[in-house]
Amino acid sequence: MAGVSSESLATALTALEAKLPTASLQLAKELFGILGMVDSSAGLRRALTDPSRNGDEKSALVRQLVGGKVSADAAEIAGGLASLRWATARDIGDALETLAATVVISVAENKSAVSASGITGLEELENDLFSFNQAVASSHEVQRALSETQASAAAKSAFAEKLVPAASEEAKVLIRQAVTEPRGIKPTRLVERFAELAAKRQQRWIATVNVTRPLTQTQLARLQAGLNAMYGRELKINVNVDPALIGGIRVQVGDEVLDASVLTRLGELQRQLAG
């Protein structure tokens, strides 16, 4: 996904953040259900990606289709997604799949964030997804069973859950989606994609700090307290000593970079002089 579709997905994910602290697996299941509706109708996909239709019109179409069948939050999320611009008919389905998976991942994150770092729940989810893929990869019979076109969705779901009986409910929701609605790719590849989304979410809990010299315990404690207060969560801090910075500090949390290094300021000064 690139260009306008990538920008639209980023917008939708930003809007979704407001709902994630209280999101439930039911919301994710509803979004996956709407995805099934979109995937089953080429006409609907064309209507939702038609550049001649305005965003409000496309949003109203989705809300009309799902109204009374899903929660208000699910209808709002799907309607908001439809109001954005998409380069291809496939892209809006991919985006909806990403939003639904992000809700599941957030539920796993929130389970442990109540008393500790949300990174714990995300690690557990990733481990469960990895265990499933390992179980599939280890047996050609299992692979054939999951690709059997005559098998019902319920049968595939039940079979998949037997491969990882101790997996969390969050992992099972994603695994069931992958084996019943792989959307043209191998179920294991879709599970990998879900795991990649969880790993990216995990980066929100990790602060990578580059400094020119080792920090004292007092400095580290102050840095930890400051970053925790700034981001509103208990971050895991990884400190790297990088003399190339010359001075100052560089902090990265997820996609956000806080840079106060001398090297960066010199680079900015050079750009100003060149301009």
mmCIF file with all atom_site columns, C-alpha atoms in Angstrom, residues 147-153 156:
data_model
loop_
_atom_site.group_PDB
_atom_site.id
_atom_site.type_symbol
_atom_site.label_atom_id
_atom_site.label_alt_id
_atom_site.label_comp_id
_atom_site.label_asym_id
_atom_site.label_entity_id
_atom_site.label_seq_id
_atom_site.pdbx_PDB_ins_code
_atom_site.Cartn_x
_atom_site.Cartn_y
_atom_site.Cartn_z
_atom_site.occupancy
_atom_site.B_iso_or_equiv
_atom_site.pdbx_formal_charge
_atom_site.auth_seq_id
_atom_site.auth_comp_id
_atom_site.auth_asym_id
_atom_site.auth_atom_id
_atom_site.pdbx_PDB_model_num
ATOM 1 C CA . SER A 1 147 ? -5.817  -25.215 2.612  1.00 0.00 ? 147 SER A CA 1
ATOM 2 C CA . GLU A 1 148 ? -8.640  -27.718 2.017  1.00 0.00 ? 148 GLU A CA 1
ATOM 3 C CA . THR A 1 149 ? -11.229 -25.816 -0.002 1.00 0.00 ? 149 THR A CA 1
ATOM 4 C CA . GLN A 1 150 ? -14.066 -28.170 0.975  1.00 0.00 ? 150 GLN A CA 1
ATOM 5 C CA . ALA A 1 151 ? -13.561 -27.657 4.709  1.00 0.00 ? 151 ALA A CA 1
ATOM 6 C CA . SER A 1 152 ? -15.934 -25.229 6.413  1.00 0.00 ? 152 SER A CA 1
ATOM 7 C CA . ALA A 1 153 ? -14.737 -22.118 8.214  1.00 0.00 ? 153 ALA A CA 1
ATOM 8 C CA . LYS A 1 156 ? -10.750 -24.859 10.006 1.00 0.00 ? 156 LYS A CA 1
#
